JSON list of C-alpha atoms in Angstrom, two decimals:
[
{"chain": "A", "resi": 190, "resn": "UNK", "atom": "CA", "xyz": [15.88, -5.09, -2.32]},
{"chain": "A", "resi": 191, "resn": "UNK", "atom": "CA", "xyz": [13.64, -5.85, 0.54]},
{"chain": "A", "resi": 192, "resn": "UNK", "atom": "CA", "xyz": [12.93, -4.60, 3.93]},
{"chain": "A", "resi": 193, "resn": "UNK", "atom": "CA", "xyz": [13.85, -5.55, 7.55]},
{"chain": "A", "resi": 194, "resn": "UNK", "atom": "CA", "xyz": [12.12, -4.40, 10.46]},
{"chain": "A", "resi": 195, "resn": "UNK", "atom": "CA", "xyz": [13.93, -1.45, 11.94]},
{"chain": "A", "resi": 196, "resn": "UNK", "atom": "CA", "xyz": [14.68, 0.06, 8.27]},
{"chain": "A", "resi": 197, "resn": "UNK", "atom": "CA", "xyz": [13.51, 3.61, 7.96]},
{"chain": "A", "resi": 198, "resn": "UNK", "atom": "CA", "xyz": [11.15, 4.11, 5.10]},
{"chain": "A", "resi": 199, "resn": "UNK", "atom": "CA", "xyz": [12.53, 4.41, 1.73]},
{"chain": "A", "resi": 200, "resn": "UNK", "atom": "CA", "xyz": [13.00, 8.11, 0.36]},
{"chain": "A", "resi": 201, "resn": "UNK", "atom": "CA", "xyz": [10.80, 7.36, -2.88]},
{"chain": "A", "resi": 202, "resn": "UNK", "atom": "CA", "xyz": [8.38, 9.55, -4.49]},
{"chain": "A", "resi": 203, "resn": "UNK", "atom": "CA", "xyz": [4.84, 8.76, -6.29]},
{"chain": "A", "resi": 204, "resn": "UNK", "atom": "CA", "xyz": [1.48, 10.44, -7.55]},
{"chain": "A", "resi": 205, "resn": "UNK", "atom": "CA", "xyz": [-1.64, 9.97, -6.31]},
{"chain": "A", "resi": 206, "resn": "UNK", "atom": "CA", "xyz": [-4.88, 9.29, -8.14]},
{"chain": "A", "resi": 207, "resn": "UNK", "atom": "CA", "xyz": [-4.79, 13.32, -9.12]},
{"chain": "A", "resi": 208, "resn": "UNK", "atom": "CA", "xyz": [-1.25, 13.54, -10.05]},
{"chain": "A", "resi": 209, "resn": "UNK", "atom": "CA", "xyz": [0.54, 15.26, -7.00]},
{"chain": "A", "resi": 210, "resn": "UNK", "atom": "CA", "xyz": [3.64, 14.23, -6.08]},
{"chain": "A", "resi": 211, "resn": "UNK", "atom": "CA", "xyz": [3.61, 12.07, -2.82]},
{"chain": "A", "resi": 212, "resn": "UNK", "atom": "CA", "xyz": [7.16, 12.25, -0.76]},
{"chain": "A", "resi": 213, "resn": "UNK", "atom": "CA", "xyz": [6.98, 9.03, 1.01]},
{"chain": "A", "resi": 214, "resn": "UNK", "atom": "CA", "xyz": [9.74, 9.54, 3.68]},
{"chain": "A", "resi": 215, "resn": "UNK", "atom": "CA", "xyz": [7.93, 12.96, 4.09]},
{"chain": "A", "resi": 216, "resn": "UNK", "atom": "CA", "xyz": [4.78, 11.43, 5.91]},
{"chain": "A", "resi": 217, "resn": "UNK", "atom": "CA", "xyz": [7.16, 10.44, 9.33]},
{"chain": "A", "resi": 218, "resn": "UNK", "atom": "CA", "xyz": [5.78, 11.86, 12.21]},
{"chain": "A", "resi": 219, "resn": "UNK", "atom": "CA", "xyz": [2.76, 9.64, 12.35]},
{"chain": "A", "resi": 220, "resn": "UNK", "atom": "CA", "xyz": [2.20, 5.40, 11.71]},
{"chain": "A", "resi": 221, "resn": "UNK", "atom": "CA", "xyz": [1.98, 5.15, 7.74]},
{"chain": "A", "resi": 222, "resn": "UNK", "atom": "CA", "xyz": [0.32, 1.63, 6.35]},
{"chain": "A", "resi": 223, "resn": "UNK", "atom": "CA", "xyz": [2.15, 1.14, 2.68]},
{"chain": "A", "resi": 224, "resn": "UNK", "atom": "CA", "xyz": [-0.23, -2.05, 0.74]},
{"chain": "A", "resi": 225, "resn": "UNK", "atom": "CA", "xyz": [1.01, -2.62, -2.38]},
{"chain": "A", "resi": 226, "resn": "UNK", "atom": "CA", "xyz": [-1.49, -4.39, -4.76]},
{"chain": "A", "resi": 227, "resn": "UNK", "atom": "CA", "xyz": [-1.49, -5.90, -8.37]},
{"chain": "A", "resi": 228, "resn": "UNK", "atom": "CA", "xyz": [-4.33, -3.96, -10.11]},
{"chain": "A", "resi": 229, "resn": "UNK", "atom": "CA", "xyz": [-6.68, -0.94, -9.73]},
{"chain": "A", "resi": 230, "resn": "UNK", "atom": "CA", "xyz": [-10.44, -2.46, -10.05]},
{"chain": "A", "resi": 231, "resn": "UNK", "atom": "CA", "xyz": [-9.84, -5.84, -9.54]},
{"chain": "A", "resi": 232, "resn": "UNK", "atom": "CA", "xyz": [-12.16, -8.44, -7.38]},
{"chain": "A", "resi": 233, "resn": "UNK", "atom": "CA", "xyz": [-9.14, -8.76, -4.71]},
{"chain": "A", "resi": 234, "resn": "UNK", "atom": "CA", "xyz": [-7.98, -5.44, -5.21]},
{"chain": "A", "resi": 235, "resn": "UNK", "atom": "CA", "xyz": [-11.35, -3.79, -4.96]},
{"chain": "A", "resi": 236, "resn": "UNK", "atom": "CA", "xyz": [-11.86, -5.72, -1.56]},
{"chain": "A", "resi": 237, "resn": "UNK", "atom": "CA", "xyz": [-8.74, -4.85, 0.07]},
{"chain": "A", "resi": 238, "resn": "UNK", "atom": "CA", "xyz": [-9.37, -1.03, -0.99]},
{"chain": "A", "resi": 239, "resn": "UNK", "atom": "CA", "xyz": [-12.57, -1.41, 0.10]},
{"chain": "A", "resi": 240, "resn": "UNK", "atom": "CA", "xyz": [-11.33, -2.86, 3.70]},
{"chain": "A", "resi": 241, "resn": "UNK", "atom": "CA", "xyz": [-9.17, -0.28, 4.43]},
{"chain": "A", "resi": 242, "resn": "UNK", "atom": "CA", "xyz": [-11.78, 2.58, 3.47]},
{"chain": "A", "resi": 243, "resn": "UNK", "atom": "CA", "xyz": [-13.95, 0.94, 5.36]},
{"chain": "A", "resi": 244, "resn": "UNK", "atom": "CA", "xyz": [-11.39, 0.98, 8.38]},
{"chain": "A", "resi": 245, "resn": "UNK", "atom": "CA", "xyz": [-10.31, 4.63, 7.66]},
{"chain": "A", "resi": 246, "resn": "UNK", "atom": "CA", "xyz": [-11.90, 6.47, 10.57]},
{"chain": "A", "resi": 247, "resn": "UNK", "atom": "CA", "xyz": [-10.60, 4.09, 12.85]},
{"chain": "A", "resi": 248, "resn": "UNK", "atom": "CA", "xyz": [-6.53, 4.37, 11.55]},
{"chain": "A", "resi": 249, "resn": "UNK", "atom": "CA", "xyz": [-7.19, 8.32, 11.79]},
{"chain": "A", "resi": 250, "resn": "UNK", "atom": "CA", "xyz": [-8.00, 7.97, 15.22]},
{"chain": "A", "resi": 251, "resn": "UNK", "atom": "CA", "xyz": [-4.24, 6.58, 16.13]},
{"chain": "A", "resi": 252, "resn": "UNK", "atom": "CA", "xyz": [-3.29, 9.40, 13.69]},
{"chain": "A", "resi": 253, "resn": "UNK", "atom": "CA", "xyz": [-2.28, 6.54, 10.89]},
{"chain": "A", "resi": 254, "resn": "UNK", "atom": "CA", "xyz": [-2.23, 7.37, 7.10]},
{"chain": "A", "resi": 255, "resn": "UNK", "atom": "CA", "xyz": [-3.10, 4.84, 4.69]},
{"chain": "A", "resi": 256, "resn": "UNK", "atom": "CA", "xyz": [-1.12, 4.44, 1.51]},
{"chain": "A", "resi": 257, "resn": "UNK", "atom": "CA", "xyz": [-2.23, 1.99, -1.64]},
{"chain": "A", "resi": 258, "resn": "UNK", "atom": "CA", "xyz": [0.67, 1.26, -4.38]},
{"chain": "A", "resi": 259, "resn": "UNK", "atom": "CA", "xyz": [0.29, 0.11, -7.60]},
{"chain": "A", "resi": 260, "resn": "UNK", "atom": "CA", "xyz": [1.38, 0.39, -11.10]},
{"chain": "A", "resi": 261, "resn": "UNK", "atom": "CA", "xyz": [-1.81, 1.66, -12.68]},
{"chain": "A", "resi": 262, "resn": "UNK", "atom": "CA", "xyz": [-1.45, 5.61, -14.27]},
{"chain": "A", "resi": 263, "resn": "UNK", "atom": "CA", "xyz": [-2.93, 8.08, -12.22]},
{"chain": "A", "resi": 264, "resn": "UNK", "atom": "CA", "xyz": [-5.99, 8.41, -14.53]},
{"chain": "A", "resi": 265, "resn": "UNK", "atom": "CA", "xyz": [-6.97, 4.46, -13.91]},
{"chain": "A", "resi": 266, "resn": "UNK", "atom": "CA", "xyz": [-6.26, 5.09, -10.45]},
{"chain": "A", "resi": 267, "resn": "UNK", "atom": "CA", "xyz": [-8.81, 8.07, -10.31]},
{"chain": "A", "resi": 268, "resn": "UNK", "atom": "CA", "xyz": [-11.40, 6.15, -12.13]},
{"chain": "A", "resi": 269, "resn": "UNK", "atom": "CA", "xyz": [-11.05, 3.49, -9.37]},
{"chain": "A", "resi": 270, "resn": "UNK", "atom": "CA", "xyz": [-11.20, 5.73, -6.44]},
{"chain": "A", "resi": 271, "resn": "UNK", "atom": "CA", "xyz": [-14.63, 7.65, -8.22]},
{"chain": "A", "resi": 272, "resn": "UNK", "atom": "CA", "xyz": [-15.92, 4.29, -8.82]},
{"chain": "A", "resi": 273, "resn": "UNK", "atom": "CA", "xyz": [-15.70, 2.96, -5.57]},
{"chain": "A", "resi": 274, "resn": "UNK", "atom": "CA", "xyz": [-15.80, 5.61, -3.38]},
{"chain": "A", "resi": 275, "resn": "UNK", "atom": "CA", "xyz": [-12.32, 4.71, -2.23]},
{"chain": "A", "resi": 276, "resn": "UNK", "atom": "CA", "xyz": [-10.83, 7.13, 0.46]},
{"chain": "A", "resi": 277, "resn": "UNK", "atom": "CA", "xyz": [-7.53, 5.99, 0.95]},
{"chain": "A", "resi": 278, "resn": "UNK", "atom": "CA", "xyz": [-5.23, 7.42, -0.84]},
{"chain": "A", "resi": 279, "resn": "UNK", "atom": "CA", "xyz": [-3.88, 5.50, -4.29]},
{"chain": "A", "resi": 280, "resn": "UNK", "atom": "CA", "xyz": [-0.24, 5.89, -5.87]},
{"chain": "A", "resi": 281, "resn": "UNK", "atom": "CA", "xyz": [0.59, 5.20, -8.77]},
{"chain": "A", "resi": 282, "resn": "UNK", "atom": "CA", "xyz": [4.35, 3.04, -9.28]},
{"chain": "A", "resi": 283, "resn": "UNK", "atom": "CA", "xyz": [4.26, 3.52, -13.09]},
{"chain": "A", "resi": 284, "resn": "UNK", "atom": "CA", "xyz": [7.87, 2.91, -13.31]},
{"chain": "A", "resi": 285, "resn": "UNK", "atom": "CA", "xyz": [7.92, 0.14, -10.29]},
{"chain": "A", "resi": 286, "resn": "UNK", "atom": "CA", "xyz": [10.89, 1.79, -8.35]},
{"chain": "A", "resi": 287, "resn": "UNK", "atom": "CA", "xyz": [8.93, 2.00, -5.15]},
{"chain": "A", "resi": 288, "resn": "UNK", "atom": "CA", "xyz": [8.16, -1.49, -5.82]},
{"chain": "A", "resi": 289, "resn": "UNK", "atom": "CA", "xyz": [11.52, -2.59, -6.01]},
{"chain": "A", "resi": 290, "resn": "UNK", "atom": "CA", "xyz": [12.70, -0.47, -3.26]},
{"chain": "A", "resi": 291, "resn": "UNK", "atom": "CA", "xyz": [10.01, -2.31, -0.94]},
{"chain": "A", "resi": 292, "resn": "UNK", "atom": "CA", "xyz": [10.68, -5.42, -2.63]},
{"chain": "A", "resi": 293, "resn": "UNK", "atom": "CA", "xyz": [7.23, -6.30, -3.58]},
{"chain": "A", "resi": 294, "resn": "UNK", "atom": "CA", "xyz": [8.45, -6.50, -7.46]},
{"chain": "A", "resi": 295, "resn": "UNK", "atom": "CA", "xyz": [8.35, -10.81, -7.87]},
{"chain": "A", "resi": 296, "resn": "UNK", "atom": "CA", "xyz": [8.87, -13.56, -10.29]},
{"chain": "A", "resi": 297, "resn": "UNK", "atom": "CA", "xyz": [5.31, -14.64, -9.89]},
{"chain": "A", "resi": 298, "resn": "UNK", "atom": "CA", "xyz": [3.21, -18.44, -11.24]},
{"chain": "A", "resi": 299, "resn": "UNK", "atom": "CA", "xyz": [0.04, -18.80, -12.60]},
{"chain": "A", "resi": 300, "resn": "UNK", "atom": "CA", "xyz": [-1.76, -21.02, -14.61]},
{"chain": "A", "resi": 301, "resn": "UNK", "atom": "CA", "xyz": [1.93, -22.56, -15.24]},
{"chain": "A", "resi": 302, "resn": "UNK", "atom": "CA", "xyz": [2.66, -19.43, -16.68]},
{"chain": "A", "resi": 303, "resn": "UNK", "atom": "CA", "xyz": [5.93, -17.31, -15.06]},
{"chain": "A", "resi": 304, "resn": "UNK", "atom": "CA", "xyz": [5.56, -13.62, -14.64]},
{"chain": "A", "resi": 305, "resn": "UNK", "atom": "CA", "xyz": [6.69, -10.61, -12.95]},
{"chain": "A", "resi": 306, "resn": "UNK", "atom": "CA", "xyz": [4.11, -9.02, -10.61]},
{"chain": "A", "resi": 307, "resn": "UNK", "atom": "CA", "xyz": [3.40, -7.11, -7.40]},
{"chain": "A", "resi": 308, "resn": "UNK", "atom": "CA", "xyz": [3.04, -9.40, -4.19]},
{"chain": "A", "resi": 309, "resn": "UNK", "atom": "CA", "xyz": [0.23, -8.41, -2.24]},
{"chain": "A", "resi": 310, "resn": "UNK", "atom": "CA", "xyz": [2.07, -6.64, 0.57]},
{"chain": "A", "resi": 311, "resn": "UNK", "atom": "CA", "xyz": [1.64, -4.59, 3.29]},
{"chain": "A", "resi": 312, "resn": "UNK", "atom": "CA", "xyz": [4.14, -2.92, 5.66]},
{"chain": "A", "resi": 313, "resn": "UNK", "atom": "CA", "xyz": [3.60, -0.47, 8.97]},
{"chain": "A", "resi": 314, "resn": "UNK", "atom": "CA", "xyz": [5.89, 2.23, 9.86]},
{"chain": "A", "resi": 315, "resn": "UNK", "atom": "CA", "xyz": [5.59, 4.15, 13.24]},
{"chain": "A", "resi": 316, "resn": "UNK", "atom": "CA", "xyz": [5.44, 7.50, 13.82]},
{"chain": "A", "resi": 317, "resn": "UNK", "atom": "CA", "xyz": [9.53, 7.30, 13.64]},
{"chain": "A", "resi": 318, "resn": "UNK", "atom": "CA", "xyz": [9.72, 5.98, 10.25]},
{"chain": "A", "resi": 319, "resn": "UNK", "atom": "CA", "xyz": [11.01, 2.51, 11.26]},
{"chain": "A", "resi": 320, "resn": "UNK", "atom": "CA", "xyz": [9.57, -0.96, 10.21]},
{"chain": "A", "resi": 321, "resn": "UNK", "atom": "CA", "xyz": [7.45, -2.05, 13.12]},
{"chain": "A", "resi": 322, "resn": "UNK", "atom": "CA", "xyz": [5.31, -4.80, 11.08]},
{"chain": "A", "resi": 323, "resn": "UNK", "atom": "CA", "xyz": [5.24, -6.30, 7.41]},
{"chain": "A", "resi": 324, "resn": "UNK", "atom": "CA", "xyz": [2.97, -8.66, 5.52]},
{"chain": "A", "resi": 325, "resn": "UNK", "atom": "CA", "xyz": [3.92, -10.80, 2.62]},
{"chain": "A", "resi": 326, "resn": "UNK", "atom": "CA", "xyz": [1.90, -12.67, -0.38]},
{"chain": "A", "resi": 327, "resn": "UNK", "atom": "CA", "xyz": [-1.65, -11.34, 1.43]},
{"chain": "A", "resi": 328, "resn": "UNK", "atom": "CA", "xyz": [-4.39, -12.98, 1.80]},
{"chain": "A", "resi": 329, "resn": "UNK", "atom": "CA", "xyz": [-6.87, -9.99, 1.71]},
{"chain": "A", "resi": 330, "resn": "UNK", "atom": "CA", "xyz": [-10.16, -11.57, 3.52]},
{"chain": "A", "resi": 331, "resn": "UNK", "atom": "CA", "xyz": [-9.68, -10.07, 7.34]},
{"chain": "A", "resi": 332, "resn": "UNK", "atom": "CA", "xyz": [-6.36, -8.18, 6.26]},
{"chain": "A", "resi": 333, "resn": "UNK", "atom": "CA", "xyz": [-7.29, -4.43, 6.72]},
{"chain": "A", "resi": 334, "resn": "UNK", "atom": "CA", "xyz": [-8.60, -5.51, 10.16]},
{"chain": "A", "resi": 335, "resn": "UNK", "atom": "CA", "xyz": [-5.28, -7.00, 11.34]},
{"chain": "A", "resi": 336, "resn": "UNK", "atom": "CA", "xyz": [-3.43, -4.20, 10.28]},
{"chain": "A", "resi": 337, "resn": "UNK", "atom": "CA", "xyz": [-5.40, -2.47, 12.15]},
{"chain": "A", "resi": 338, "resn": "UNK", "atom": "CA", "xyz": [-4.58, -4.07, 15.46]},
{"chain": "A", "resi": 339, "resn": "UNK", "atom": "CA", "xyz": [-0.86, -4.28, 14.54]},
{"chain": "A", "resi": 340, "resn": "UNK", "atom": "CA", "xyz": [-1.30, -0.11, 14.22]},
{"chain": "A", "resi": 341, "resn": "UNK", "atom": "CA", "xyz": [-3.17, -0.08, 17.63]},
{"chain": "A", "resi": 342, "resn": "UNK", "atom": "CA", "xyz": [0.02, -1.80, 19.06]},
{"chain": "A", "resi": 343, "resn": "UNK", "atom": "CA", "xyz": [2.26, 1.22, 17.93]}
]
């Protein structure tokens, strides 16, 4: 399954870094930024998380709430956050259902080996729930600041 813009956010639950139970289509009523990346406390990973802590004051001033999605436990999840000082908030996708409900579950290629993965992906939903803006296969240098601007645009 994937996405279109327009589509209301998918009614999908996760925990967070401590174990509570997150109710995705619960957070309408303000712009939600969903990234999905392939693994807590790696280089690319750790940047992007990074980025978008950085950014965090500025997406709470248009009200936005940040949302990072992966398939690392809980437990690795909270060892990445304390590590880092990470203040966005991490999910955990143990069972990759959100994944495949966003459509970020992909055959993936490297080293000429095939694999399934998460694509680096990030989508923004207004305040109404809807798709305004997605990213695909992410390039994370500059990222958190575009999504930004996309979220100013809301």
């Amino acid at each position: 399954m994937t996405l279109a813009i327009g589509d209301t956010i998918p009614a999908v639950t996760l925990l967070d870094a401590d174990g509570a139970a997150i109710d995705v289509a619960a957070m309408k009523g303000a712009p939600l930024v969903v990234y999905f990346y392939p693994k807590a406390d790696t280089p690319g990973c750790t940047t992007e998380a990074q980025d978008f802590t950085r950014l965090a004051p500025e997406f709470a001033k248009l009200d936005a709430q940040i949302l990072a999605v992966s398939r690392d436990a809980p437990a690795k999840l909270c060892k990445f956050r304390d590590k880092y000082g990470l203040t966005v908030r991490l999910a955990s996708d143990e069972e990759g259902a959100v994944c495949e409900a966003f459509g970020t579950w992909v055959e993936k290629q490297n080293y000429g080996r095939t694999y399934m993965g998460i694509e680096r992906s990030t989508f923004l939903f207004g305040a109404d729930g809807k798709l305004f803006r997605e990213w695909r296969k992410v390039r994370v240098k500059g990222h958190a600041d575009a999504v930004l601007e996309a979220a100013k645009a809301l």
